[in-house]
């Protein structure tokens, strides 16, 4: 194609973000005089602000999803206007590509004109410009115009003229690159990059970090699958773990619960993007940081959930019902109940107990009321540990309240004794269970179970001390897996339980 670039006589140099980029000034002498036009979604930020806005709208007004088809019938611009009018988008914690932003700041310092051109709604673009005051002009969608593709190109040429450099990321930017004097590729696919390189000089390239398996496993929170080991508890307490058919069934149930849990964790992370980004550690999660796109997350979550339900149905209809109950409760927790003080920790203790009941249903092994009572108190305590750990972390960072939850640092004065009291209640229930006549009849040497009670007291005390010191992981069960002292204590408790059942000491 014929180029109108002021340096069209140059043989299409391909300048990459390597040592070759150092020669850019020699190859394109007039580059610094050209305006730099920067795209937003997928370029300056790795996320999609429209999708995030849609999530916010659905979160606040779920029934508005029924109006989406009618808004779309009016066009993309009208849809974005409706979404923008129903949400308050904040760019305060929006993830950005730091390497690109640093380059923009560097170019701005030389006097280069910087323009933000995005298909996002103007209200979003203005928030971004407030956070990053480097833009000389903003081009964005409004009620009458969806600024994408050729429409964006027309707006750019109207604002800065026919000569400019464009930074983009996707195939939708190809019409703009075709008219630009040079291109900046930001996280572009190999196909898009190859297409642009055919006839455009490449000023810089900022490749994205590949989304590898390890990143997906983090998003799925595979380490949280340890919680689903509670499904094996009925086999342990019923001493049926040597029955192969029951063990195989529980393994299948464990996989189904784990896949379903990963799906809900991913949806929950998407639901909590704003609060996660405001959290000192959660802001590094794959979705909050923009390392994995929202669309990809929704697709994978749907596959995981479908697989979990199919496996549960194959195991038994009763177990499918238990998995459905778990999903309903966890969604209620994630979407509504976790925002209410104390109700959230009670719901967490119930969710843990549901896992034990689900294991009982899957393996057809009955569980005692003693076990269920112990489970409720024990997991209420651990849920309070989690909240206290979060508040201690906030206090250490100088903050006074949790984002997205109805907790304040001052609540620790109530939560400490409540959590310790729940822990000791679990120990009391264990003691009453040991003294019960039915327990005396089931165990060969029931007195050995008191070693379990002693170990439990030590482990609980250790957990709370670690929490008070600010050394507790956000999830105490994950802490138990990583902490050497906890691992030894739990192993000894299991050994004592097995010895009490099988070994007769006269």
GROMACS .gro file of C-alpha atoms in nm:
model
  506
    1UNK     CA    1   0.000   0.000   0.000
    2UNK     CA    2   0.114   0.361  -0.050
    3UNK     CA    3   0.247   0.526   0.263
    4UNK     CA    4   0.206   0.895   0.345
    5UNK     CA    5   0.460   0.880   0.626
    6UNK     CA    6   0.712   1.164   0.640
    7UNK     CA    7   0.984   0.900   0.635
    8UNK     CA    8   0.829   0.669   0.375
    9UNK     CA    9   1.164   0.645   0.197
   10UNK     CA   10   1.294   0.429   0.480
   11UNK     CA   11   1.268   0.052   0.419
   12UNK     CA   12   1.004  -0.034   0.686
   13UNK     CA   13   1.239  -0.080   0.983
   14UNK     CA   14   1.134  -0.338   1.241
   15UNK     CA   15   1.228  -0.204   1.578
   16UNK     CA   16   1.175  -0.433   1.875
   17UNK     CA   17   1.197  -0.387   2.254
   18UNK     CA   18   1.552  -0.531   2.248
   19UNK     CA   19   1.895  -0.386   2.176
   20UNK     CA   20   1.765  -0.302   1.829
   21UNK     CA   21   1.524  -0.055   1.989
   22UNK     CA   22   1.821   0.164   2.083
   23UNK     CA   23   1.861   0.250   1.714
   24UNK     CA   24   1.506   0.386   1.680
   25UNK     CA   25   1.621   0.748   1.680
   26UNK     CA   26   1.854   0.685   1.386
   27UNK     CA   27   1.603   0.489   1.178
   28UNK     CA   28   1.304   0.718   1.244
   29UNK     CA   29   1.446   1.066   1.296
   30UNK     CA   30   1.105   1.239   1.312
   31UNK     CA   31   0.944   0.988   1.549
   32UNK     CA   32   0.953   1.211   1.856
   33UNK     CA   33   0.752   1.474   1.668
   34UNK     CA   34   0.465   1.236   1.599
   35UNK     CA   35   0.175   1.210   1.847
   36UNK     CA   36   0.159   0.882   2.037
   37UNK     CA   37  -0.198   0.744   2.042
   38UNK     CA   38  -0.258   0.475   2.305
   39UNK     CA   39  -0.543   0.224   2.327
   40UNK     CA   40  -0.683   0.135   2.672
   41UNK     CA   41  -0.843  -0.212   2.696
   42UNK     CA   42  -0.588  -0.486   2.637
   43UNK     CA   43  -0.314  -0.229   2.580
   44UNK     CA   44  -0.261   0.019   2.862
   45UNK     CA   45  -0.452  -0.216   3.091
   46UNK     CA   46  -0.458  -0.593   3.034
   47UNK     CA   47  -0.823  -0.612   3.137
   48UNK     CA   48  -1.148  -0.521   2.960
   49UNK     CA   49  -1.317  -0.228   3.133
   50UNK     CA   50  -1.653  -0.291   2.964
   51UNK     CA   51  -1.668  -0.648   3.092
   52UNK     CA   52  -1.569  -0.528   3.439
   53UNK     CA   53  -1.844  -0.267   3.427
   54UNK     CA   54  -2.096  -0.531   3.323
   55UNK     CA   55  -1.990  -0.746   3.621
   56UNK     CA   56  -2.039  -0.448   3.852
   57UNK     CA   57  -2.387  -0.382   3.715
   58UNK     CA   58  -2.494  -0.746   3.749
   59UNK     CA   59  -2.349  -0.755   4.101
   60UNK     CA   60  -2.548  -0.451   4.213
   61UNK     CA   61  -2.865  -0.505   4.007
   62UNK     CA   62  -2.886  -0.872   3.896
   63UNK     CA   63  -3.220  -0.832   3.716
   64UNK     CA   64  -3.075  -0.575   3.477
   65UNK     CA   65  -2.920  -0.866   3.285
   66UNK     CA   66  -3.268  -0.915   3.135
   67UNK     CA   67  -3.239  -0.571   2.975
   68UNK     CA   68  -2.904  -0.638   2.809
   69UNK     CA   69  -3.048  -0.775   2.480
   70UNK     CA   70  -3.268  -0.466   2.438
   71UNK     CA   71  -2.974  -0.232   2.502
   72UNK     CA   72  -2.759  -0.421   2.252
   73UNK     CA   73  -3.032  -0.392   1.989
   74UNK     CA   74  -2.980  -0.016   2.009
   75UNK     CA   75  -2.610  -0.055   1.927
   76UNK     CA   76  -2.282  -0.095   2.113
   77UNK     CA   77  -2.259   0.276   2.193
   78UNK     CA   78  -2.603   0.278   2.355
   79UNK     CA   79  -2.518  -0.040   2.548
   80UNK     CA   80  -2.200   0.116   2.688
   81UNK     CA   81  -2.393   0.430   2.782
   82UNK     CA   82  -2.653   0.227   2.974
   83UNK     CA   83  -2.383   0.029   3.155
   84UNK     CA   84  -2.185   0.343   3.240
   85UNK     CA   85  -2.493   0.513   3.382
   86UNK     CA   86  -2.543   0.225   3.626
   87UNK     CA   87  -2.194   0.188   3.762
   88UNK     CA   88  -1.922   0.395   3.921
   89UNK     CA   89  -1.605   0.281   3.756
   90UNK     CA   90  -1.286   0.360   3.945
   91UNK     CA   91  -0.941   0.347   3.788
   92UNK     CA   92  -0.766   0.383   4.124
   93UNK     CA   93  -0.655   0.019   4.140
   94UNK     CA   94  -0.691  -0.068   3.771
   95UNK     CA   95  -0.396  -0.289   3.664
   96UNK     CA   96  -0.173  -0.135   3.397
   97UNK     CA   97   0.121  -0.253   3.192
   98UNK     CA   98   0.395  -0.081   3.386
   99UNK     CA   99   0.656  -0.112   3.110
  100UNK     CA  100   0.426   0.066   2.863
  101UNK     CA  101   0.326   0.331   3.117
  102UNK     CA  102   0.691   0.402   3.196
  103UNK     CA  103   0.760   0.441   2.824
  104UNK     CA  104   0.465   0.681   2.789
  105UNK     CA  105   0.592   0.890   3.080
  106UNK     CA  106   0.937   0.896   2.925
  107UNK     CA  107   0.799   1.014   2.590
  108UNK     CA  108   0.581   1.272   2.763
  109UNK     CA  109   0.885   1.416   2.936
  110UNK     CA  110   1.039   1.488   2.596
  111UNK     CA  111   0.737   1.695   2.497
  112UNK     CA  112   0.569   1.433   2.283
  113UNK     CA  113   0.190   1.460   2.253
  114UNK     CA  114   0.011   1.164   2.415
  115UNK     CA  115  -0.350   1.076   2.329
  116UNK     CA  116  -0.573   0.814   2.491
  117UNK     CA  117  -0.803   0.663   2.226
  118UNK     CA  118  -1.036   0.391   2.347
  119UNK     CA  119  -1.362   0.218   2.266
  120UNK     CA  120  -1.442   0.232   2.638
  121UNK     CA  121  -1.700   0.481   2.760
  122UNK     CA  122  -1.581   0.835   2.816
  123UNK     CA  123  -1.648   0.815   3.190
  124UNK     CA  124  -1.396   0.530   3.212
  125UNK     CA  125  -1.137   0.710   3.000
  126UNK     CA  126  -1.167   1.021   3.214
  127UNK     CA  127  -1.104   0.818   3.531
  128UNK     CA  128  -0.792   0.670   3.373
  129UNK     CA  129  -0.673   1.017   3.270
  130UNK     CA  130  -0.721   1.145   3.625
  131UNK     CA  131  -0.507   0.863   3.764
  132UNK     CA  132  -0.243   0.903   3.493
  133UNK     CA  133  -0.216   1.274   3.404
  134UNK     CA  134  -0.002   1.218   3.096
  135UNK     CA  135  -0.266   1.248   2.825
  136UNK     CA  136  -0.309   1.564   2.622
  137UNK     CA  137  -0.642   1.448   2.476
  138UNK     CA  138  -0.903   1.177   2.531
  139UNK     CA  139  -1.099   1.002   2.256
  140UNK     CA  140  -1.367   0.764   2.383
  141UNK     CA  141  -1.712   0.620   2.315
  142UNK     CA  142  -2.027   0.808   2.412
  143UNK     CA  143  -2.401   0.766   2.364
  144UNK     CA  144  -2.384   0.838   1.992
  145UNK     CA  145  -2.057   0.679   1.884
  146UNK     CA  146  -1.874   0.353   1.951
  147UNK     CA  147  -1.509   0.444   1.904
  148UNK     CA  148  -1.369   0.123   1.760
  149UNK     CA  149  -1.188   0.032   1.438
  150UNK     CA  150  -1.251   0.280   1.156
  151UNK     CA  151  -1.456   0.507   1.385
  152UNK     CA  152  -1.156   0.539   1.616
  153UNK     CA  153  -0.928   0.603   1.317
  154UNK     CA  154  -1.150   0.889   1.201
  155UNK     CA  155  -1.148   1.042   1.549
  156UNK     CA  156  -0.768   1.013   1.571
  157UNK     CA  157  -0.711   1.179   1.233
  158UNK     CA  158  -0.958   1.453   1.323
  159UNK     CA  159  -0.773   1.521   1.649
  160UNK     CA  160  -0.402   1.479   1.566
  161UNK     CA  161  -0.394   1.473   1.188
  162UNK     CA  162  -0.278   1.201   0.946
  163UNK     CA  163   0.060   1.138   1.109
  164UNK     CA  164   0.077   0.947   1.438
  165UNK     CA  165   0.209   0.636   1.610
  166UNK     CA  166  -0.049   0.394   1.748
  167UNK     CA  167  -0.015   0.155   2.043
  168UNK     CA  168  -0.265  -0.130   2.033
  169UNK     CA  169  -0.306  -0.501   2.095
  170UNK     CA  170  -0.570  -0.672   1.881
  171UNK     CA  171  -0.702  -0.734   1.531
  172UNK     CA  172  -0.957  -0.457   1.587
  173UNK     CA  173  -0.665  -0.213   1.572
  174UNK     CA  174  -0.545  -0.324   1.225
  175UNK     CA  175  -0.734  -0.048   1.036
  176UNK     CA  176  -0.565   0.212   1.259
  177UNK     CA  177  -0.219   0.061   1.224
  178UNK     CA  178  -0.268   0.057   0.846
  179UNK     CA  179  -0.283   0.438   0.850
  180UNK     CA  180  -0.032   0.499   1.131
  181UNK     CA  181   0.327   0.603   1.062
  182UNK     CA  182   0.454   0.343   1.307
  183UNK     CA  183   0.317   0.088   1.549
  184UNK     CA  184   0.367  -0.010   1.909
  185UNK     CA  185   0.262  -0.370   1.969
  186UNK     CA  186   0.138  -0.444   2.319
  187UNK     CA  187   0.059  -0.805   2.400
  188UNK     CA  188  -0.036  -0.867   2.038
  189UNK     CA  189  -0.081  -1.222   1.912
  190UNK     CA  190   0.171  -1.365   1.666
  191UNK     CA  191  -0.082  -1.338   1.383
  192UNK     CA  192  -0.162  -0.973   1.451
  193UNK     CA  193   0.203  -0.883   1.497
  194UNK     CA  194   0.293  -1.049   1.165
  195UNK     CA  195   0.018  -0.859   0.986
  196UNK     CA  196   0.134  -0.524   1.124
  197UNK     CA  197   0.501  -0.588   1.045
  198UNK     CA  198   0.422  -0.631   0.673
  199UNK     CA  199   0.415  -0.259   0.604
  200UNK     CA  200   0.448  -0.069   0.931
  201UNK     CA  201   0.762   0.024   1.124
  202UNK     CA  202   0.755  -0.112   1.478
  203UNK     CA  203   0.856   0.154   1.727
  204UNK     CA  204   0.841  -0.075   2.030
  205UNK     CA  205   0.703  -0.411   2.141
  206UNK     CA  206   0.572  -0.494   2.485
  207UNK     CA  207   0.491  -0.867   2.489
  208UNK     CA  208   0.253  -1.012   2.747
  209UNK     CA  209   0.359  -1.273   2.996
  210UNK     CA  210   0.226  -1.609   2.867
  211UNK     CA  211  -0.068  -1.754   3.059
  212UNK     CA  212   0.086  -2.086   3.157
  213UNK     CA  213  -0.051  -2.382   3.352
  214UNK     CA  214   0.091  -2.255   3.680
  215UNK     CA  215  -0.108  -1.933   3.645
  216UNK     CA  216  -0.430  -2.122   3.577
  217UNK     CA  217  -0.366  -2.345   3.878
  218UNK     CA  218  -0.331  -2.031   4.088
  219UNK     CA  219  -0.660  -1.899   3.951
  220UNK     CA  220  -0.825  -2.234   4.027
  221UNK     CA  221  -0.672  -2.221   4.375
  222UNK     CA  222  -0.573  -2.585   4.362
  223UNK     CA  223  -0.416  -2.554   4.707
  224UNK     CA  224  -0.769  -2.497   4.841
  225UNK     CA  225  -0.863  -2.847   4.728
  226UNK     CA  226  -0.716  -2.958   5.061
  227UNK     CA  227  -1.043  -2.846   5.222
  228UNK     CA  228  -1.224  -3.116   5.027
  229UNK     CA  229  -1.027  -3.383   5.212
  230UNK     CA  230  -1.309  -3.342   5.463
  231UNK     CA  231  -1.508  -3.572   5.236
  232UNK     CA  232  -1.281  -3.854   5.357
  233UNK     CA  233  -1.365  -3.787   5.725
  234UNK     CA  234  -1.667  -4.024   5.733
  235UNK     CA  235  -1.441  -4.304   5.604
  236UNK     CA  236  -1.189  -4.227   5.878
  237UNK     CA  237  -1.436  -4.197   6.164
  238UNK     CA  238  -1.627  -4.502   6.040
  239UNK     CA  239  -1.300  -4.693   5.983
  240UNK     CA  240  -1.420  -4.786   5.635
  241UNK     CA  241  -1.112  -4.658   5.451
  242UNK     CA  242  -1.004  -5.015   5.367
  243UNK     CA  243  -1.321  -5.076   5.164
  244UNK     CA  244  -1.205  -5.016   4.807
  245UNK     CA  245  -1.544  -4.934   4.656
  246UNK     CA  246  -1.616  -4.667   4.917
  247UNK     CA  247  -1.266  -4.525   4.884
  248UNK     CA  248  -1.296  -4.506   4.504
  249UNK     CA  249  -1.632  -4.331   4.535
  250UNK     CA  250  -1.492  -4.072   4.775
  251UNK     CA  251  -1.198  -4.006   4.543
  252UNK     CA  252  -1.447  -3.933   4.264
  253UNK     CA  253  -1.649  -3.713   4.501
  254UNK     CA  254  -1.330  -3.530   4.597
  255UNK     CA  255  -1.254  -3.455   4.231
  256UNK     CA  256  -1.611  -3.335   4.168
  257UNK     CA  257  -1.608  -3.106   4.473
  258UNK     CA  258  -1.264  -2.974   4.383
  259UNK     CA  259  -1.361  -2.886   4.026
  260UNK     CA  260  -1.681  -2.719   4.149
  261UNK     CA  261  -1.487  -2.532   4.417
  262UNK     CA  262  -1.236  -2.404   4.161
  263UNK     CA  263  -1.521  -2.280   3.942
  264UNK     CA  264  -1.677  -2.092   4.235
  265UNK     CA  265  -1.340  -1.950   4.342
  266UNK     CA  266  -1.286  -1.813   3.992
  267UNK     CA  267  -1.635  -1.662   3.976
  268UNK     CA  268  -1.586  -1.520   4.325
  269UNK     CA  269  -1.257  -1.359   4.220
  270UNK     CA  270  -1.433  -1.198   3.924
  271UNK     CA  271  -1.711  -1.086   4.156
  272UNK     CA  272  -1.461  -0.929   4.396
  273UNK     CA  273  -1.224  -0.757   4.154
  274UNK     CA  274  -1.254  -0.416   4.319
  275UNK     CA  275  -1.204  -0.533   4.677
  276UNK     CA  276  -0.925  -0.775   4.577
  277UNK     CA  277  -0.734  -0.496   4.403
  278UNK     CA  278  -0.754  -0.288   4.720
  279UNK     CA  279  -0.613  -0.577   4.928
  280UNK     CA  280  -0.235  -0.587   4.990
  281UNK     CA  281  -0.201  -0.952   4.882
  282UNK     CA  282  -0.516  -1.036   4.689
  283UNK     CA  283  -0.430  -0.767   4.433
  284UNK     CA  284  -0.176  -1.013   4.293
  285UNK     CA  285  -0.435  -1.277   4.208
  286UNK     CA  286  -0.454  -1.364   3.835
  287UNK     CA  287  -0.783  -1.183   3.766
  288UNK     CA  288  -0.723  -0.884   3.993
  289UNK     CA  289  -0.381  -0.826   3.837
  290UNK     CA  290  -0.511  -0.874   3.483
  291UNK     CA  291  -0.281  -1.169   3.418
  292UNK     CA  292  -0.585  -1.371   3.302
  293UNK     CA  293  -0.874  -1.205   3.121
  294UNK     CA  294  -1.226  -1.210   3.257
  295UNK     CA  295  -1.365  -1.376   2.942
  296UNK     CA  296  -1.112  -1.660   2.966
  297UNK     CA  297  -1.191  -1.702   3.336
  298UNK     CA  298  -1.565  -1.730   3.275
  299UNK     CA  299  -1.510  -1.989   3.000
  300UNK     CA  300  -1.282  -2.210   3.209
  301UNK     CA  301  -1.510  -2.180   3.513
  302UNK     CA  302  -1.804  -2.300   3.303
  303UNK     CA  303  -1.606  -2.605   3.185
  304UNK     CA  304  -1.499  -2.691   3.540
  305UNK     CA  305  -1.852  -2.659   3.675
  306UNK     CA  306  -2.003  -2.869   3.396
  307UNK     CA  307  -1.743  -3.141   3.453
  308UNK     CA  308  -1.809  -3.138   3.829
  309UNK     CA  309  -2.186  -3.176   3.788
  310UNK     CA  310  -2.148  -3.452   3.531
  311UNK     CA  311  -1.914  -3.649   3.760
  312UNK     CA  312  -2.141  -3.599   4.060
  313UNK     CA  313  -2.443  -3.722   3.865
  314UNK     CA  314  -2.247  -4.029   3.758
  315UNK     CA  315  -2.161  -4.111   4.121
  316UNK     CA  316  -2.518  -4.082   4.254
  317UNK     CA  317  -2.818  -3.855   4.244
  318UNK     CA  318  -2.798  -3.805   4.621
  319UNK     CA  319  -2.440  -3.682   4.595
  320UNK     CA  320  -2.540  -3.453   4.305
  321UNK     CA  321  -2.798  -3.297   4.538
  322UNK     CA  322  -2.531  -3.242   4.805
  323UNK     CA  323  -2.300  -3.079   4.549
  324UNK     CA  324  -2.589  -2.857   4.436
  325UNK     CA  325  -2.654  -2.759   4.799
  326UNK     CA  326  -2.287  -2.673   4.838
  327UNK     CA  327  -2.293  -2.459   4.523
  328UNK     CA  328  -2.606  -2.272   4.633
  329UNK     CA  329  -2.460  -2.202   4.977
  330UNK     CA  330  -2.120  -2.098   4.847
  331UNK     CA  331  -2.278  -1.866   4.590
  332UNK     CA  332  -2.500  -1.715   4.859
  333UNK     CA  333  -2.188  -1.663   5.067
  334UNK     CA  334  -1.980  -1.517   4.785
  335UNK     CA  335  -2.244  -1.286   4.643
  336UNK     CA  336  -2.433  -1.169   4.952
  337UNK     CA  337  -2.362  -1.316   5.294
  338UNK     CA  338  -1.988  -1.255   5.316
  339UNK     CA  339  -2.055  -0.883   5.338
  340UNK     CA  340  -2.231  -0.923   5.674
  341UNK     CA  341  -2.027  -0.937   5.991
  342UNK     CA  342  -2.034  -1.279   6.170
  343UNK     CA  343  -2.290  -1.423   5.926
  344UNK     CA  344  -2.001  -1.489   5.690
  345UNK     CA  345  -1.802  -1.696   5.941
  346UNK     CA  346  -2.109  -1.896   6.041
  347UNK     CA  347  -2.170  -1.973   5.673
  348UNK     CA  348  -1.809  -2.083   5.630
  349UNK     CA  349  -1.841  -2.328   5.920
  350UNK     CA  350  -2.158  -2.467   5.760
  351UNK     CA  351  -1.983  -2.507   5.423
  352UNK     CA  352  -1.706  -2.710   5.585
  353UNK     CA  353  -1.963  -2.930   5.760
  354UNK     CA  354  -2.152  -2.978   5.432
  355UNK     CA  355  -1.838  -3.138   5.290
  356UNK     CA  356  -1.838  -3.398   5.568
  357UNK     CA  357  -2.207  -3.472   5.510
  358UNK     CA  358  -2.145  -3.498   5.135
  359UNK     CA  359  -1.871  -3.755   5.199
  360UNK     CA  360  -2.114  -3.950   5.415
  361UNK     CA  361  -2.378  -3.944   5.140
  362UNK     CA  362  -2.131  -4.045   4.867
  363UNK     CA  363  -1.981  -4.340   5.058
  364UNK     CA  364  -2.302  -4.443   5.237
  365UNK     CA  365  -2.131  -4.414   5.575
  366UNK     CA  366  -2.326  -4.260   5.863
  367UNK     CA  367  -2.177  -3.978   6.073
  368UNK     CA  368  -2.256  -3.906   6.437
  369UNK     CA  369  -2.407  -3.588   6.575
  370UNK     CA  370  -2.090  -3.559   6.783
  371UNK     CA  371  -1.885  -3.521   6.466
  372UNK     CA  372  -2.119  -3.262   6.317
  373UNK     CA  373  -2.123  -3.056   6.639
  374UNK     CA  374  -1.744  -3.073   6.661
  375UNK     CA  375  -1.717  -2.967   6.295
  376UNK     CA  376  -1.938  -2.659   6.337
  377UNK     CA  377  -1.743  -2.529   6.638
  378UNK     CA  378  -1.402  -2.616   6.496
  379UNK     CA  379  -1.460  -2.453   6.160
  380UNK     CA  380  -1.630  -2.152   6.314
  381UNK     CA  381  -1.306  -2.100   6.504
  382UNK     CA  382  -1.094  -2.139   6.189
  383UNK     CA  383  -1.318  -1.900   5.997
  384UNK     CA  384  -1.266  -1.644   6.275
  385UNK     CA  385  -0.892  -1.708   6.251
  386UNK     CA  386  -0.913  -1.612   5.885
  387UNK     CA  387  -1.095  -1.287   5.960
  388UNK     CA  388  -0.859  -1.199   6.246
  389UNK     CA  389  -0.558  -1.266   6.023
  390UNK     CA  390  -0.696  -1.027   5.762
  391UNK     CA  391  -0.760  -0.756   6.022
  392UNK     CA  392  -0.413  -0.797   6.174
  393UNK     CA  393  -0.268  -0.754   5.825
  394UNK     CA  394  -0.477  -0.440   5.773
  395UNK     CA  395  -0.368  -0.302   6.110
  396UNK     CA  396  -0.002  -0.360   6.020
  397UNK     CA  397  -0.051  -0.164   5.697
  398UNK     CA  398  -0.217   0.124   5.882
  399UNK     CA  399  -0.570   0.065   5.755
  400UNK     CA  400  -0.882   0.051   5.971
  401UNK     CA  401  -1.140  -0.147   5.771
  402UNK     CA  402  -1.160  -0.438   5.526
  403UNK     CA  403  -1.264  -0.363   5.170
  404UNK     CA  404  -1.585  -0.539   5.067
  405UNK     CA  405  -1.651  -0.683   5.415
  406UNK     CA  406  -1.819  -0.539   5.722
  407UNK     CA  407  -1.515  -0.573   5.947
  408UNK     CA  408  -1.297  -0.316   6.120
  409UNK     CA  409  -0.966  -0.351   6.299
  410UNK     CA  410  -1.140  -0.254   6.625
  411UNK     CA  411  -1.356  -0.568   6.593
  412UNK     CA  412  -1.053  -0.775   6.696
  413UNK     CA  413  -1.141  -0.711   7.061
  414UNK     CA  414  -1.458  -0.916   7.007
  415UNK     CA  415  -1.334  -1.164   6.748
  416UNK     CA  416  -1.034  -1.286   6.953
  417UNK     CA  417  -1.239  -1.423   7.248
  418UNK     CA  418  -1.518  -1.544   7.019
  419UNK     CA  419  -1.274  -1.746   6.810
  420UNK     CA  420  -1.090  -1.890   7.109
  421UNK     CA  421  -1.424  -1.976   7.272
  422UNK     CA  422  -1.539  -2.162   6.961
  423UNK     CA  423  -1.210  -2.357   6.961
  424UNK     CA  424  -1.249  -2.462   7.323
  425UNK     CA  425  -1.613  -2.558   7.257
  426UNK     CA  426  -1.486  -2.800   6.992
  427UNK     CA  427  -1.248  -2.949   7.250
  428UNK     CA  428  -1.535  -2.987   7.497
  429UNK     CA  429  -1.746  -3.166   7.235
  430UNK     CA  430  -1.452  -3.399   7.168
  431UNK     CA  431  -1.422  -3.471   7.541
  432UNK     CA  432  -1.793  -3.552   7.570
  433UNK     CA  433  -1.762  -3.779   7.265
  434UNK     CA  434  -1.474  -3.968   7.428
  435UNK     CA  435  -1.679  -4.017   7.743
  436UNK     CA  436  -1.994  -4.131   7.561
  437UNK     CA  437  -2.091  -4.501   7.605
  438UNK     CA  438  -2.110  -4.563   7.230
  439UNK     CA  439  -1.751  -4.442   7.193
  440UNK     CA  440  -1.634  -4.670   7.472
  441UNK     CA  441  -1.786  -4.962   7.283
  442UNK     CA  442  -1.630  -4.877   6.945
  443UNK     CA  443  -1.268  -4.821   7.047
  444UNK     CA  444  -1.026  -5.081   7.176
  445UNK     CA  445  -0.844  -4.833   7.401
  446UNK     CA  446  -1.062  -4.525   7.419
  447UNK     CA  447  -0.828  -4.352   7.668
  448UNK     CA  448  -0.580  -4.288   7.385
  449UNK     CA  449  -0.828  -4.042   7.237
  450UNK     CA  450  -0.738  -3.800   7.515
  451UNK     CA  451  -0.404  -3.762   7.338
  452UNK     CA  452  -0.604  -3.631   7.044
  453UNK     CA  453  -0.772  -3.378   7.273
  454UNK     CA  454  -0.434  -3.261   7.405
  455UNK     CA  455  -0.296  -3.233   7.052
  456UNK     CA  456  -0.602  -3.035   6.946
  457UNK     CA  457  -0.558  -2.788   7.233
  458UNK     CA  458  -0.193  -2.738   7.136
  459UNK     CA  459  -0.267  -2.694   6.767
  460UNK     CA  460  -0.552  -2.447   6.827
  461UNK     CA  461  -0.336  -2.242   7.062
  462UNK     CA  462  -0.054  -2.244   6.806
  463UNK     CA  463  -0.288  -2.120   6.534
  464UNK     CA  464  -0.417  -1.832   6.744
  465UNK     CA  465  -0.069  -1.729   6.857
  466UNK     CA  466   0.051  -1.727   6.496
  467UNK     CA  467  -0.252  -1.516   6.407
  468UNK     CA  468  -0.184  -1.262   6.680
  469UNK     CA  469   0.175  -1.230   6.558
  470UNK     CA  470   0.063  -1.163   6.202
  471UNK     CA  471   0.219  -1.488   6.078
  472UNK     CA  472  -0.104  -1.659   5.974
  473UNK     CA  473  -0.185  -1.726   5.608
  474UNK     CA  474  -0.522  -1.592   5.498
  475UNK     CA  475  -0.653  -1.948   5.517
  476UNK     CA  476  -0.564  -2.151   5.831
  477UNK     CA  477  -0.608  -2.483   5.649
  478UNK     CA  478  -0.341  -2.382   5.399
  479UNK     CA  479  -0.126  -2.277   5.694
  480UNK     CA  480  -0.174  -2.622   5.851
  481UNK     CA  481  -0.041  -2.786   5.533
  482UNK     CA  482   0.266  -2.565   5.516
  483UNK     CA  483   0.351  -2.532   5.885
  484UNK     CA  484   0.586  -2.808   6.007
  485UNK     CA  485   0.463  -2.799   6.366
  486UNK     CA  486   0.101  -2.827   6.256
  487UNK     CA  487   0.184  -3.118   6.025
  488UNK     CA  488   0.355  -3.314   6.302
  489UNK     CA  489   0.072  -3.245   6.549
  490UNK     CA  490  -0.201  -3.353   6.307
  491UNK     CA  491  -0.008  -3.667   6.212
  492UNK     CA  492   0.028  -3.763   6.579
  493UNK     CA  493  -0.343  -3.702   6.637
  494UNK     CA  494  -0.433  -3.932   6.347
  495UNK     CA  495  -0.193  -4.197   6.477
  496UNK     CA  496  -0.349  -4.176   6.823
  497UNK     CA  497  -0.698  -4.215   6.676
  498UNK     CA  498  -0.599  -4.526   6.481
  499UNK     CA  499  -0.420  -4.672   6.783
  500UNK     CA  500  -0.723  -4.610   7.002
  501UNK     CA  501  -0.940  -4.805   6.760
  502UNK     CA  502  -0.715  -5.098   6.673
  503UNK     CA  503  -0.478  -5.147   6.965
  504UNK     CA  504  -0.602  -5.303   7.288
  505UNK     CA  505  -0.380  -5.213   7.583
  506UNK     CA  506  -0.575  -5.413   7.838
   0.00000   0.00000   0.00000
